[in-house]
Amino acid sequence: MKILVLSDEPAPRLWTYFKRENLEGIDLILSCGDLSGEYLSFLTCFTHAPILYVYGNHDGNYDVKPPEGCICVEDTVYNFQGVRILGLGGSMRYRRDAKPMTMYSQKEMLRRIRRLRFKLWRSRGFDILLAHAPAFGVGDDTDRAHTGFTAFLPLIERYQPKYFVHGHVHKNYSGGSFQRRRQLGSTTVINAWQDYIIDF
């Protein structure tokens, strides 16, 4: 199964210089957030692959104008052809006036995960963690806005998903040290900035 993962900025090959063949062979599209509803809705016109998404910290308008033809997987385990995707969007809270679903404190994210216990038990875990923010100390940054969530670490350790896909930390933030793939135990961590294809 070929999975296209997206985050933060429209990929030029899928937007400015779009060609339909760039989506050929893609079975599933996962959006890690901070992408306009118009962009995701545009992609639905050229693919039969479902587009699943979570909220980024700049997606406060999704509650008013969600991406058309796409599926929000926040706080659920979505099963696509036997692949279980757990959605946990949002970033670390760095503004008090943030809209719901876009920012969380460390404690709030931990509570979200605890509320998912029954769903995780019923689905017997998950194969892909789809998030906006990274895990703490695994591809995050030192400023508050881009600090990763500590609650992701025990979640990944317990369920050992094949992939953890996130965005939020852009390539141009890293000063040349951007790393697309990392390992966290047996889990492959992917920074989905712009776009990337994984073979599941």
PDB file of C-alpha atoms in Angstrom:
ATOM      1  CA  MET A   1       0.000   0.000   0.000  1.00  0.00           C
ATOM      2  CA  LYS A   2       1.366   3.421  -0.992  1.00  0.00           C
ATOM      3  CA  ILE A   3       0.507   6.183   1.460  1.00  0.00           C
ATOM      4  CA  LEU A   4       1.063   9.853   0.640  1.00  0.00           C
ATOM      5  CA  VAL A   5       1.628  11.955   3.772  1.00  0.00           C
ATOM      6  CA  LEU A   6       1.286  15.740   3.743  1.00  0.00           C
ATOM      7  CA  SER A   7       1.852  18.590   6.167  1.00  0.00           C
ATOM      8  CA  ASP A   8       2.282  22.334   6.679  1.00  0.00           C
ATOM      9  CA  GLU A   9       2.933  23.621   3.144  1.00  0.00           C
ATOM     10  CA  PRO A  10       1.435  22.588  -0.208  1.00  0.00           C
ATOM     11  CA  ALA A  11       3.954  20.527  -2.152  1.00  0.00           C
ATOM     12  CA  PRO A  12       4.723  22.362  -5.417  1.00  0.00           C
ATOM     13  CA  ARG A  13       4.341  19.133  -7.420  1.00  0.00           C
ATOM     14  CA  LEU A  14       0.824  18.717  -6.019  1.00  0.00           C
ATOM     15  CA  TRP A  15      -0.276  22.350  -6.233  1.00  0.00           C
ATOM     16  CA  THR A  16       1.682  24.890  -8.297  1.00  0.00           C
ATOM     17  CA  TYR A  17       2.972  22.346 -10.839  1.00  0.00           C
ATOM     18  CA  PHE A  18       0.269  19.739 -10.376  1.00  0.00           C
ATOM     19  CA  LYS A  19       0.101  16.755 -12.687  1.00  0.00           C
ATOM     20  CA  ARG A  20      -2.516  14.052 -12.254  1.00  0.00           C
ATOM     21  CA  GLU A  21       0.134  11.325 -12.595  1.00  0.00           C
ATOM     22  CA  ASN A  22       1.732  12.511  -9.328  1.00  0.00           C
ATOM     23  CA  LEU A  23      -1.171  10.822  -7.536  1.00  0.00           C
ATOM     24  CA  GLU A  24      -1.143   7.600  -9.544  1.00  0.00           C
ATOM     25  CA  GLY A  25      -0.716   4.477  -7.438  1.00  0.00           C
ATOM     26  CA  ILE A  26      -1.531   6.264  -4.173  1.00  0.00           C
ATOM     27  CA  ASP A  27      -3.915   4.220  -2.018  1.00  0.00           C
ATOM     28  CA  LEU A  28      -4.311   6.539   0.980  1.00  0.00           C
ATOM     29  CA  ILE A  29      -3.501  10.190   1.796  1.00  0.00           C
ATOM     30  CA  LEU A  30      -2.805  11.369   5.341  1.00  0.00           C
ATOM     31  CA  SER A  31      -2.723  15.072   6.225  1.00  0.00           C
ATOM     32  CA  CYS A  32      -0.867  16.075   9.392  1.00  0.00           C
ATOM     33  CA  GLY A  33      -2.433  19.538   9.477  1.00  0.00           C
ATOM     34  CA  ASP A  34      -1.738  23.195   8.691  1.00  0.00           C
ATOM     35  CA  LEU A  35      -2.931  22.738   5.120  1.00  0.00           C
ATOM     36  CA  SER A  36      -5.808  24.749   3.707  1.00  0.00           C
ATOM     37  CA  GLY A  37      -9.141  23.075   3.165  1.00  0.00           C
ATOM     38  CA  GLU A  38      -8.997  24.238  -0.453  1.00  0.00           C
ATOM     39  CA  TYR A  39      -5.742  22.333  -1.041  1.00  0.00           C
ATOM     40  CA  LEU A  40      -7.032  19.064   0.418  1.00  0.00           C
ATOM     41  CA  SER A  41     -10.379  19.427  -1.378  1.00  0.00           C
ATOM     42  CA  PHE A  42      -8.499  20.045  -4.647  1.00  0.00           C
ATOM     43  CA  LEU A  43      -6.625  16.767  -4.246  1.00  0.00           C
ATOM     44  CA  THR A  44      -9.869  14.820  -3.767  1.00  0.00           C
ATOM     45  CA  CYS A  45     -10.814  15.735  -7.331  1.00  0.00           C
ATOM     46  CA  PHE A  46      -7.876  13.780  -8.768  1.00  0.00           C
ATOM     47  CA  THR A  47      -7.674  10.646  -6.656  1.00  0.00           C
ATOM     48  CA  HIS A  48      -9.833   7.789  -5.459  1.00  0.00           C
ATOM     49  CA  ALA A  49      -7.650   7.496  -2.343  1.00  0.00           C
ATOM     50  CA  PRO A  50      -9.365   8.604   0.884  1.00  0.00           C
ATOM     51  CA  ILE A  51      -7.854  11.694   2.503  1.00  0.00           C
ATOM     52  CA  LEU A  52      -7.705  11.493   6.305  1.00  0.00           C
ATOM     53  CA  TYR A  53      -6.719  14.526   8.330  1.00  0.00           C
ATOM     54  CA  VAL A  54      -6.032  15.924  11.775  1.00  0.00           C
ATOM     55  CA  TYR A  55      -5.905  19.544  12.869  1.00  0.00           C
ATOM     56  CA  GLY A  56      -2.734  21.600  12.889  1.00  0.00           C
ATOM     57  CA  ASN A  57      -2.235  24.616  15.139  1.00  0.00           C
ATOM     58  CA  HIS A  58      -3.307  26.939  12.284  1.00  0.00           C
ATOM     59  CA  ASP A  59      -6.469  25.027  11.326  1.00  0.00           C
ATOM     60  CA  GLY A  60      -8.973  26.918  13.464  1.00  0.00           C
ATOM     61  CA  ASN A  61     -11.164  27.488  10.397  1.00  0.00           C
ATOM     62  CA  TYR A  62     -11.700  23.750   9.839  1.00  0.00           C
ATOM     63  CA  ASP A  63     -14.696  23.849  12.186  1.00  0.00           C
ATOM     64  CA  VAL A  64     -16.353  26.413   9.884  1.00  0.00           C
ATOM     65  CA  LYS A  65     -14.992  25.258   6.529  1.00  0.00           C
ATOM     66  CA  PRO A  66     -13.649  21.709   6.729  1.00  0.00           C
ATOM     67  CA  PRO A  67     -11.849  20.124   3.758  1.00  0.00           C
ATOM     68  CA  GLU A  68     -14.604  18.820   1.481  1.00  0.00           C
ATOM     69  CA  GLY A  69     -14.565  15.123   0.705  1.00  0.00           C
ATOM     70  CA  CYS A  70     -12.001  14.402   3.439  1.00  0.00           C
ATOM     71  CA  ILE A  71     -12.338  12.485   6.712  1.00  0.00           C
ATOM     72  CA  CYS A  72     -11.370  13.904  10.105  1.00  0.00           C
ATOM     73  CA  VAL A  73      -9.833  11.189  12.312  1.00  0.00           C
ATOM     74  CA  GLU A  74      -9.277  13.200  15.480  1.00  0.00           C
ATOM     75  CA  ASP A  75      -9.536  11.091  18.639  1.00  0.00           C
ATOM     76  CA  THR A  76     -10.451   7.900  16.821  1.00  0.00           C
ATOM     77  CA  VAL A  77      -8.909   4.790  15.312  1.00  0.00           C
ATOM     78  CA  TYR A  78      -9.833   4.677  11.626  1.00  0.00           C
ATOM     79  CA  ASN A  79      -9.476   1.350   9.821  1.00  0.00           C
ATOM     80  CA  PHE A  80      -8.579   1.483   6.130  1.00  0.00           C
ATOM     81  CA  GLN A  81      -8.185  -1.929   4.502  1.00  0.00           C
ATOM     82  CA  GLY A  82      -6.857  -3.350   7.749  1.00  0.00           C
ATOM     83  CA  VAL A  83      -4.492  -0.440   8.491  1.00  0.00           C
ATOM     84  CA  ARG A  84      -5.446   1.233  11.778  1.00  0.00           C
ATOM     85  CA  ILE A  85      -4.789   4.987  11.939  1.00  0.00           C
ATOM     86  CA  LEU A  86      -4.972   6.864  15.255  1.00  0.00           C
ATOM     87  CA  GLY A  87      -5.515  10.628  14.900  1.00  0.00           C
ATOM     88  CA  LEU A  88      -4.167  13.104  17.472  1.00  0.00           C
ATOM     89  CA  GLY A  89      -3.761  16.567  15.974  1.00  0.00           C
ATOM     90  CA  GLY A  90      -2.800  19.929  17.458  1.00  0.00           C
ATOM     91  CA  SER A  91       0.389  21.414  18.844  1.00  0.00           C
ATOM     92  CA  MET A  92       1.655  22.518  22.222  1.00  0.00           C
ATOM     93  CA  ARG A  93      -0.450  25.360  23.593  1.00  0.00           C
ATOM     94  CA  TYR A  94       1.408  28.650  23.214  1.00  0.00           C
ATOM     95  CA  ARG A  95      -1.617  30.982  23.031  1.00  0.00           C
ATOM     96  CA  ARG A  96      -4.553  31.225  25.417  1.00  0.00           C
ATOM     97  CA  ASP A  97      -6.995  32.170  22.661  1.00  0.00           C
ATOM     98  CA  ALA A  98      -6.350  29.083  20.534  1.00  0.00           C
ATOM     99  CA  LYS A  99      -9.406  27.452  18.998  1.00  0.00           C
ATOM    100  CA  PRO A 100     -10.416  23.965  20.177  1.00  0.00           C
ATOM    101  CA  MET A 101      -8.624  21.088  18.449  1.00  0.00           C
ATOM    102  CA  THR A 102      -5.593  23.215  17.535  1.00  0.00           C
ATOM    103  CA  MET A 103      -3.508  23.452  20.742  1.00  0.00           C
ATOM    104  CA  TYR A 104      -3.105  21.453  23.952  1.00  0.00           C
ATOM    105  CA  SER A 105      -1.005  21.514  27.077  1.00  0.00           C
ATOM    106  CA  GLN A 106       1.020  18.432  27.944  1.00  0.00           C
ATOM    107  CA  LYS A 107      -1.644  17.446  30.507  1.00  0.00           C
ATOM    108  CA  GLU A 108      -4.487  17.980  28.044  1.00  0.00           C
ATOM    109  CA  MET A 109      -2.860  15.707  25.470  1.00  0.00           C
ATOM    110  CA  LEU A 110      -2.301  13.055  28.125  1.00  0.00           C
ATOM    111  CA  ARG A 111      -6.010  13.242  29.053  1.00  0.00           C
ATOM    112  CA  ARG A 112      -6.987  12.879  25.386  1.00  0.00           C
ATOM    113  CA  ILE A 113      -4.953   9.709  25.101  1.00  0.00           C
ATOM    114  CA  ARG A 114      -6.351   8.280  28.338  1.00  0.00           C
ATOM    115  CA  ARG A 115      -9.890   8.803  27.015  1.00  0.00           C
ATOM    116  CA  LEU A 116      -9.020   6.610  24.040  1.00  0.00           C
ATOM    117  CA  ARG A 117      -8.301   3.498  26.105  1.00  0.00           C
ATOM    118  CA  PHE A 118     -11.481   1.671  25.119  1.00  0.00           C
ATOM    119  CA  LYS A 119     -11.097   2.507  21.418  1.00  0.00           C
ATOM    120  CA  LEU A 120      -7.485   1.325  21.493  1.00  0.00           C
ATOM    121  CA  TRP A 121      -8.491  -1.866  23.279  1.00  0.00           C
ATOM    122  CA  ARG A 122     -11.305  -2.528  20.817  1.00  0.00           C
ATOM    123  CA  SER A 123      -9.067  -1.953  17.780  1.00  0.00           C
ATOM    124  CA  ARG A 124      -6.188  -3.908  19.379  1.00  0.00           C
ATOM    125  CA  GLY A 125      -3.868  -0.953  19.007  1.00  0.00           C
ATOM    126  CA  PHE A 126      -2.979   0.966  15.877  1.00  0.00           C
ATOM    127  CA  ASP A 127      -0.520   0.836  12.971  1.00  0.00           C
ATOM    128  CA  ILE A 128      -0.023   4.547  12.266  1.00  0.00           C
ATOM    129  CA  LEU A 129      -0.101   7.475  14.672  1.00  0.00           C
ATOM    130  CA  LEU A 130      -1.186  10.518  12.643  1.00  0.00           C
ATOM    131  CA  ALA A 131      -0.378  13.732  14.512  1.00  0.00           C
ATOM    132  CA  HIS A 132       0.551  17.331  13.842  1.00  0.00           C
ATOM    133  CA  ALA A 133       3.180  17.772  16.543  1.00  0.00           C
ATOM    134  CA  PRO A 134       6.198  15.509  17.068  1.00  0.00           C
ATOM    135  CA  ALA A 135       6.945  13.556  20.220  1.00  0.00           C
ATOM    136  CA  PHE A 136       9.067  15.222  22.874  1.00  0.00           C
ATOM    137  CA  GLY A 137      12.753  14.934  22.004  1.00  0.00           C
ATOM    138  CA  VAL A 138      12.128  13.204  18.674  1.00  0.00           C
ATOM    139  CA  GLY A 139      12.422  15.784  15.900  1.00  0.00           C
ATOM    140  CA  ASP A 140      10.873  18.625  17.866  1.00  0.00           C
ATOM    141  CA  ASP A 141      12.393  22.046  18.560  1.00  0.00           C
ATOM    142  CA  THR A 142      13.389  23.991  21.666  1.00  0.00           C
ATOM    143  CA  ASP A 143      10.800  26.805  21.514  1.00  0.00           C
ATOM    144  CA  ARG A 144       7.482  26.256  23.283  1.00  0.00           C
ATOM    145  CA  ALA A 145       5.382  26.269  20.106  1.00  0.00           C
ATOM    146  CA  HIS A 146       7.397  23.435  18.560  1.00  0.00           C
ATOM    147  CA  THR A 147       8.051  21.320  21.641  1.00  0.00           C
ATOM    148  CA  GLY A 148       6.763  17.770  21.176  1.00  0.00           C
ATOM    149  CA  PHE A 149       4.247  15.962  23.374  1.00  0.00           C
ATOM    150  CA  THR A 150       5.633  13.763  26.142  1.00  0.00           C
ATOM    151  CA  ALA A 151       2.438  11.650  26.145  1.00  0.00           C
ATOM    152  CA  PHE A 152       3.274  10.317  22.677  1.00  0.00           C
ATOM    153  CA  LEU A 153       6.343   8.476  24.011  1.00  0.00           C
ATOM    154  CA  PRO A 154       4.614   5.915  26.285  1.00  0.00           C
ATOM    155  CA  LEU A 155       1.790   5.598  23.735  1.00  0.00           C
ATOM    156  CA  ILE A 156       4.262   4.570  21.032  1.00  0.00           C
ATOM    157  CA  GLU A 157       6.256   2.381  23.407  1.00  0.00           C
ATOM    158  CA  ARG A 158       3.145   0.474  24.464  1.00  0.00           C
ATOM    159  CA  TYR A 159       1.517  -0.085  21.066  1.00  0.00           C
ATOM    160  CA  GLN A 160       4.617  -0.183  18.812  1.00  0.00           C
ATOM    161  CA  PRO A 161       2.954   1.218  15.664  1.00  0.00           C
ATOM    162  CA  LYS A 162       4.775   0.763  12.374  1.00  0.00           C
ATOM    163  CA  TYR A 163       4.757   4.526  11.671  1.00  0.00           C
ATOM    164  CA  PHE A 164       4.395   7.794  13.547  1.00  0.00           C
ATOM    165  CA  VAL A 165       3.680  10.559  11.029  1.00  0.00           C
ATOM    166  CA  HIS A 166       3.764  14.225  12.061  1.00  0.00           C
ATOM    167  CA  GLY A 167       4.480  17.693  10.708  1.00  0.00           C
ATOM    168  CA  HIS A 168       4.784  21.088  12.430  1.00  0.00           C
ATOM    169  CA  VAL A 169       8.600  21.317  12.238  1.00  0.00           C
ATOM    170  CA  HIS A 170       9.344  22.667   8.774  1.00  0.00           C
ATOM    171  CA  LYS A 171      12.478  21.931   6.790  1.00  0.00           C
ATOM    172  CA  ASN A 172      13.455  25.622   6.783  1.00  0.00           C
ATOM    173  CA  TYR A 173      13.324  25.700  10.622  1.00  0.00           C
ATOM    174  CA  SER A 174      16.200  23.265  10.964  1.00  0.00           C
ATOM    175  CA  GLY A 175      19.094  25.231   9.513  1.00  0.00           C
ATOM    176  CA  GLY A 176      20.132  22.346   7.292  1.00  0.00           C
ATOM    177  CA  SER A 177      19.657  19.594   9.887  1.00  0.00           C
ATOM    178  CA  PHE A 178      16.164  18.551   8.753  1.00  0.00           C
ATOM    179  CA  GLN A 179      15.655  14.819   9.153  1.00  0.00           C
ATOM    180  CA  ARG A 180      12.770  13.187   7.295  1.00  0.00           C
ATOM    181  CA  ARG A 181      12.977   9.751   8.956  1.00  0.00           C
ATOM    182  CA  ARG A 182      13.932   8.672  12.466  1.00  0.00           C
ATOM    183  CA  GLN A 183      13.569   5.512  14.523  1.00  0.00           C
ATOM    184  CA  LEU A 184      11.869   5.332  17.900  1.00  0.00           C
ATOM    185  CA  GLY A 185      12.246   1.709  18.921  1.00  0.00           C
ATOM    186  CA  SER A 186      10.516  -0.323  16.223  1.00  0.00           C
ATOM    187  CA  THR A 187       8.465   2.688  15.055  1.00  0.00           C
ATOM    188  CA  THR A 188       9.571   4.690  12.020  1.00  0.00           C
ATOM    189  CA  VAL A 189       8.975   8.400  12.591  1.00  0.00           C
ATOM    190  CA  ILE A 190       8.231  10.478   9.486  1.00  0.00           C
ATOM    191  CA  ASN A 191       8.211  14.266   9.275  1.00  0.00           C
ATOM    192  CA  ALA A 192       5.632  14.805   6.522  1.00  0.00           C
ATOM    193  CA  TRP A 193       6.555  18.425   5.711  1.00  0.00           C
ATOM    194  CA  GLN A 194       5.153  19.178   2.237  1.00  0.00           C
ATOM    195  CA  ASP A 195       4.868  15.561   1.037  1.00  0.00           C
ATOM    196  CA  TYR A 196       6.404  12.114   1.310  1.00  0.00           C
ATOM    197  CA  ILE A 197       5.414   8.618   0.203  1.00  0.00           C
ATOM    198  CA  ILE A 198       5.663   5.605   2.462  1.00  0.00           C
ATOM    199  CA  ASP A 199       5.184   1.949   1.509  1.00  0.00           C
ATOM    200  CA  PHE A 200       3.115   0.160   4.083  1.00  0.00           C
TER     201      PHE A 200
END
